[in-house]
Coordinates of C-alpha atoms in Angstrom, one line a residue:
X1436 CA -21.8 -9.2 -36.3
X1437 CA -20.5 -8.9 -32.7
X1438 CA -17.2 -7.4 -33.5
X1439 CA -16.1 -3.9 -34.6
X1440 CA -14.1 -4.0 -37.8
X1441 CA -13.4 -0.3 -38.1
X1442 CA -9.7 -1.0 -37.2
X1443 CA -9.3 -2.2 -40.8
X1444 CA -9.8 1.4 -42.0
X1445 CA -8.0 3.1 -39.1
X1446 CA -4.4 4.5 -39.6
X1447 CA -1.8 2.7 -37.7
X1448 CA -0.9 5.9 -35.8
X1449 CA -4.4 6.1 -34.4
X1450 CA -4.4 2.4 -33.5
X1451 CA -1.1 3.0 -31.7
X1452 CA -2.8 5.8 -29.8
X1453 CA -6.0 3.8 -29.0
X1454 CA -4.0 0.8 -27.8
X1455 CA -1.6 2.8 -25.6
X1456 CA -3.3 2.8 -22.2
X1457 CA -0.7 5.1 -20.7
X1458 CA -1.7 8.0 -23.0
X1459 CA -5.3 8.1 -21.6
X1460 CA -4.7 8.6 -17.9
X1461 CA -5.6 12.0 -16.4
X1462 CA -3.4 11.4 -13.3
X1463 CA 0.1 11.5 -14.8
X1464 CA 2.0 11.5 -18.0
X1465 CA 2.4 8.5 -20.3
X1466 CA 6.1 8.6 -19.8
X1467 CA 5.8 7.8 -16.0
X1468 CA 2.5 6.0 -15.4
X1469 CA 3.7 2.5 -16.4
X1470 CA 6.8 2.8 -14.1
X1471 CA 4.5 4.1 -11.3
X1472 CA 2.2 1.1 -11.8
X1473 CA 5.1 -1.3 -11.6
X1474 CA 6.4 0.5 -8.5
X1475 CA 3.0 0.5 -6.7
X1476 CA 2.2 -3.1 -7.4
X1477 CA 5.8 -4.2 -6.6
X1478 CA 5.7 -2.5 -3.2
X1479 CA 2.3 -3.8 -2.3
X1480 CA 3.1 -7.3 -3.5
X1481 CA 6.2 -7.2 -1.2
X1482 CA 3.9 -6.3 1.7
X1483 CA 1.7 -9.3 0.9
X1484 CA 4.7 -11.7 0.9
X1485 CA 5.8 -10.2 4.3
X1486 CA 2.4 -10.3 6.0
X1487 CA 0.6 -13.4 4.6
X1488 CA 1.2 -17.1 4.6
X1489 CA 2.5 -17.9 1.1
X1490 CA 4.2 -20.5 -1.1
X1491 CA 6.3 -18.8 -3.8
X1492 CA 7.7 -19.9 -7.2
X1493 CA 5.8 -23.2 -7.5
X1494 CA 6.7 -24.5 -11.0
X1495 CA 3.8 -25.6 -13.2
X1496 CA 5.8 -26.0 -16.4
X1497 CA 9.3 -26.2 -17.8
X1498 CA 10.1 -22.6 -18.7
X1499 CA 11.8 -20.3 -16.1
X1500 CA 8.7 -18.0 -15.7
X1501 CA 6.2 -20.8 -15.6
X1502 CA 5.7 -20.5 -11.8
X1503 CA 2.9 -19.4 -9.5
X1504 CA 2.5 -18.2 -6.0
X1505 CA -0.2 -19.2 -3.5
X1506 CA -1.4 -16.9 -0.7
X1507 CA -3.7 -17.9 2.2
X1508 CA -3.9 -21.6 1.7
X1509 CA -2.6 -22.4 5.2
X1510 CA -4.7 -19.8 7.0
X1511 CA -8.0 -20.4 5.2
X1512 CA -10.4 -23.3 5.1
X1513 CA -9.9 -26.0 2.5
X1514 CA -13.1 -25.1 0.7
X1515 CA -12.2 -21.4 0.3
X1516 CA -12.7 -20.0 -3.2
X1517 CA -9.5 -19.5 -5.3
X1518 CA -8.8 -16.2 -7.1
X1519 CA -6.4 -16.7 -9.9
X1520 CA -4.7 -13.5 -11.2
X1521 CA -2.9 -13.2 -14.6
X1522 CA -0.9 -10.0 -14.9
X1523 CA -0.9 -7.6 -17.8
X1524 CA 2.0 -5.9 -19.6
X1525 CA 1.0 -6.5 -23.2
X1526 CA 2.3 -10.1 -23.1
X1527 CA 5.9 -8.7 -22.9
X1528 CA 6.6 -7.2 -19.4
X1529 CA 5.4 -7.0 -15.8
X1530 CA 5.7 -10.1 -13.7
X1531 CA 4.2 -12.5 -11.2
X1532 CA 6.4 -11.0 -8.5
X1533 CA 4.4 -7.7 -8.7
X1534 CA 1.0 -9.4 -9.0
X1535 CA 0.0 -10.2 -5.3
X1536 CA -0.9 -6.6 -4.4
X1537 CA -4.5 -7.5 -3.9
X1538 CA -3.8 -10.6 -1.8
X1539 CA -4.1 -8.9 1.6
X1540 CA -7.7 -7.7 1.0
X1541 CA -8.8 -10.9 -0.7
X1542 CA -7.2 -13.3 1.8
X1543 CA -8.7 -11.3 4.7
X1544 CA -12.1 -11.7 3.0
X1545 CA -11.6 -15.5 2.7
X1546 CA -10.2 -16.2 -0.8
X1547 CA -6.9 -18.0 -1.7
X1548 CA -5.0 -15.9 -4.2
X1549 CA -2.8 -17.4 -6.9
X1550 CA -0.8 -15.0 -9.1
X1551 CA 0.5 -16.7 -12.3
X1552 CA 3.8 -16.1 -14.1
X1553 CA 4.4 -16.9 -17.8
X1554 CA 7.0 -16.5 -20.5
X1555 CA 6.3 -13.5 -22.7
X1556 CA 7.3 -12.1 -26.1
X1557 CA 9.7 -12.2 -27.8
X1558 CA 10.7 -15.4 -26.0
X1559 CA 7.2 -16.9 -26.5
X1560 CA 4.6 -16.2 -29.2
X1561 CA 0.9 -15.9 -28.5
X1562 CA 0.2 -19.5 -29.1
X1563 CA 2.8 -20.5 -26.6
X1564 CA 1.6 -17.9 -24.0
X1565 CA -2.0 -19.2 -24.2
X1566 CA -0.7 -22.8 -23.9
X1567 CA 1.3 -21.9 -20.8
X1568 CA -1.7 -20.3 -19.1
X1569 CA -3.7 -23.5 -19.9
X1570 CA -0.9 -25.4 -18.1
X1571 CA -1.1 -23.1 -15.1
X1572 CA -4.9 -23.3 -14.9
X1573 CA -4.7 -27.1 -15.2
X1574 CA -2.3 -27.2 -12.3
X1575 CA -4.6 -24.9 -10.2
X1576 CA -7.8 -26.9 -11.0
X1577 CA -6.2 -30.2 -10.0
X1578 CA -4.9 -28.5 -6.8
X1579 CA -8.3 -27.0 -6.1
X1580 CA -10.1 -30.3 -6.5
X1581 CA -7.6 -32.1 -4.2
X1582 CA -8.0 -29.3 -1.7
X1583 CA -11.8 -29.3 -1.8
X1584 CA -12.2 -25.7 -2.9
X1585 CA -15.8 -24.6 -3.7
X1586 CA -14.6 -22.8 -6.9
X1587 CA -11.9 -21.3 -9.0
X1588 CA -12.3 -17.8 -10.4
X1589 CA -9.9 -16.7 -13.2
X1590 CA -9.0 -13.1 -13.3
X1591 CA -6.7 -10.9 -15.3
X1592 CA -5.8 -7.3 -16.1
X1593 CA -5.2 -5.9 -19.6
X1594 CA -3.3 -8.7 -21.5
X1595 CA -4.0 -10.9 -18.5
X1596 CA -7.8 -10.3 -19.0
X1597 CA -7.4 -11.6 -22.5
X1598 CA -5.6 -14.7 -21.3
X1599 CA -8.2 -15.2 -18.6
X1600 CA -11.0 -14.9 -21.1
X1601 CA -9.3 -17.5 -23.3
X1602 CA -9.4 -20.0 -20.4
X1603 CA -13.2 -19.7 -20.4
X1604 CA -13.2 -21.4 -23.8
X1605 CA -11.3 -24.5 -22.6
X1606 CA -13.1 -27.7 -22.0
X1607 CA -11.2 -28.8 -18.9
X1608 CA -12.6 -32.3 -19.1
X1609 CA -10.8 -32.7 -22.4
X1610 CA -7.8 -30.8 -21.3
X1611 CA -7.1 -32.4 -17.9
X1612 CA -9.9 -34.9 -17.3
X1613 CA -11.5 -32.7 -14.7
X1614 CA -14.9 -31.1 -14.7
X1615 CA -15.2 -27.6 -16.1
X1616 CA -17.7 -26.9 -13.3
X1617 CA -14.9 -26.1 -10.8
X1618 CA -14.3 -22.8 -12.8
X1619 CA -17.1 -20.7 -11.3
X1620 CA -16.4 -17.4 -12.8
X1621 CA -14.1 -14.7 -14.2
X1622 CA -13.0 -11.1 -13.5
X1623 CA -11.8 -9.4 -16.7
X1624 CA -10.4 -6.0 -16.0
X1625 CA -9.6 -3.6 -18.9
X1626 CA -9.0 -6.4 -21.3
X1627 CA -8.4 -6.9 -25.0
X1628 CA -10.8 -9.5 -26.5
X1629 CA -10.1 -9.1 -30.2
X1630 CA -6.4 -9.1 -31.0
X1631 CA -6.7 -8.3 -34.7
X1632 CA -6.2 -4.5 -34.2
X1633 CA -3.1 -5.2 -32.2
X1634 CA -1.4 -6.7 -35.3
X1635 CA -1.2 -3.2 -36.8
X1636 CA 0.3 -1.5 -33.7
X1637 CA 3.8 -1.2 -32.2
X1638 CA 2.6 -3.7 -29.6
X1639 CA 2.9 -6.5 -32.1
X1640 CA 6.6 -5.9 -32.8
X1641 CA 7.9 -8.5 -30.3
X1642 CA 4.7 -10.7 -30.6
X1643 CA 4.9 -11.0 -34.4
X1644 CA 1.3 -12.1 -34.7
X1645 CA -0.3 -12.6 -38.0
X1646 CA -4.0 -11.8 -38.5
X1647 CA -4.7 -15.5 -38.4
X1648 CA -2.8 -16.1 -35.1
X1649 CA -4.4 -13.0 -33.6
X1650 CA -7.9 -14.2 -34.5
X1651 CA -7.3 -17.7 -33.4
X1652 CA -6.2 -16.4 -30.0
X1653 CA -9.0 -13.9 -29.6
X1654 CA -11.7 -14.7 -27.1
X1655 CA -14.3 -13.1 -29.4
X1656 CA -13.7 -15.9 -31.9
X1657 CA -14.5 -18.4 -29.2
X1658 CA -17.7 -16.9 -27.7
X1659 CA -19.8 -20.0 -28.7
X1660 CA -17.4 -22.3 -26.8
X1661 CA -17.3 -19.9 -23.9
X1662 CA -21.2 -19.7 -23.9
X1663 CA -21.4 -23.5 -24.0
X1664 CA -19.0 -24.0 -21.1
X1665 CA -20.0 -21.1 -18.9
X1666 CA -23.7 -21.5 -18.3
X1667 CA -22.9 -21.9 -14.5
X1668 CA -20.4 -19.1 -14.4
X1669 CA -20.6 -15.4 -13.3
X1670 CA -18.5 -13.1 -15.5
X1671 CA -17.5 -9.6 -14.3
X1672 CA -16.1 -7.3 -17.0
X1673 CA -14.7 -3.9 -15.8
X1674 CA -13.1 -0.9 -17.4
X1675 CA -12.1 2.5 -16.1
X1676 CA -13.6 5.8 -17.3
X1677 CA -10.1 6.8 -18.6
X1678 CA -9.4 3.6 -20.4
X1679 CA -9.1 4.3 -24.1
X1680 CA -12.3 4.3 -26.2
X1681 CA -11.1 1.1 -28.0
X1682 CA -10.5 -0.7 -24.7
X1683 CA -13.9 0.3 -23.4
X1684 CA -15.6 -0.7 -26.7
X1685 CA -13.9 -4.1 -26.7
X1686 CA -15.1 -4.8 -23.2
X1687 CA -18.7 -3.6 -24.0
X1688 CA -18.9 -5.8 -27.1
X1689 CA -17.5 -8.9 -25.4
X1690 CA -19.9 -8.5 -22.5
X1691 CA -22.8 -8.0 -24.8
X1692 CA -21.9 -11.1 -26.9
X1693 CA -21.8 -13.2 -23.7
X1694 CA -25.0 -11.6 -22.3
X1695 CA -27.0 -12.2 -25.6
X1696 CA -25.9 -15.9 -25.4
X1697 CA -27.6 -16.2 -22.0
X1698 CA -24.6 -16.0 -19.7
X1699 CA -24.6 -14.3 -16.3
X1700 CA -22.5 -11.2 -16.9
X1701 CA -21.9 -7.8 -15.3
X1702 CA -20.3 -4.8 -16.9
X1703 CA -18.8 -1.9 -14.9
X1704 CA -17.3 1.3 -16.2
X1705 CA -15.9 2.8 -13.1
X1706 CA -15.9 6.6 -12.9
X1707 CA -12.6 8.5 -12.3
X1708 CA -10.3 5.5 -12.8
X1709 CA -7.8 4.7 -15.6
X1710 CA -6.2 1.5 -17.0
X1711 CA -3.8 1.2 -14.1
X1712 CA -5.4 2.3 -10.9
X1713 CA -8.6 0.4 -11.7
X1714 CA -6.7 -2.8 -10.8
X1715 CA -4.2 -1.2 -8.3
X1716 CA -7.1 -0.2 -6.1
X1717 CA -8.1 -3.8 -5.4
X1718 CA -5.8 -3.4 -2.4
X1719 CA -8.3 -1.0 -0.7
X1720 CA -11.1 -2.6 1.3
X1721 CA -13.6 0.2 0.4
X1722 CA -12.9 -0.2 -3.4
X1723 CA -16.0 -0.7 -5.6
X1724 CA -14.4 -3.3 -7.9
X1725 CA -13.1 -5.3 -4.8
X1726 CA -16.7 -5.4 -3.4
X1727 CA -17.9 -6.6 -6.8
X1728 CA -15.2 -9.3 -6.8
X1729 CA -16.1 -10.4 -3.3
X1730 CA -19.8 -10.6 -4.3
X1731 CA -18.8 -12.8 -7.3
X1732 CA -16.8 -15.1 -5.0
X1733 CA -19.8 -15.2 -2.6
X1734 CA -17.7 -13.6 0.2
X1735 CA -20.0 -10.6 0.7

């Protein structure tokens, strides 16, 4: 059994606490840290749009938020690796417009950066959100192949890490008649890989997942497919020391499940960081996680 089932015997109040990342930070109170995260990422994303070559609001689907941005495609070589970033926000807030904060450091190192937007709850349910991300990655893979990129790397933070992990289970040959080999790896930061505990928390109020839909959209259900499709991939899974115990345990279990199935994985628990600054700090050139990402992208 790869997955922790203790949530079934855990009071909903405790699950609410475990799956509230803002309550675990040591830097600032839970009432301000989410707003601070949105402010920091928004300001730094604005700097990226000011300083880098970028194409903004490229539609990949029919819904208003189904758009993506591309940073660095004009200034970098056509074979540059592509770093796809899917934002967090518990599938119900944050946005693409605040998701390019790491673009300056990554573009400088030689990677094209593509933040992805998507419709979220309650306008879209989990099935629809996952389908939208499939549409986005299909668009990006086709663009990457046409460009001659040497690889696409799918990343995400928090809810975005869940969505990125789900993309590892997609057979892209079946999905869009393109080889799955173009997806070379993934960076999954402070993610949720088993959605079933979420069903019993306040987070599910706008999502309205059932236990069945939560399980169907959980990467842990699809580890065999992920293992089959990811033999050639490198997968980096990271958490912060001050993520909640449940977030840390989910990442540990997911990494172990992939590792025991023979995949190339790396797990990082980064000292002194919480659920928010672990990803915010990708904007700093001396950041440990950034260095690990650049190594994954073969840019170090």
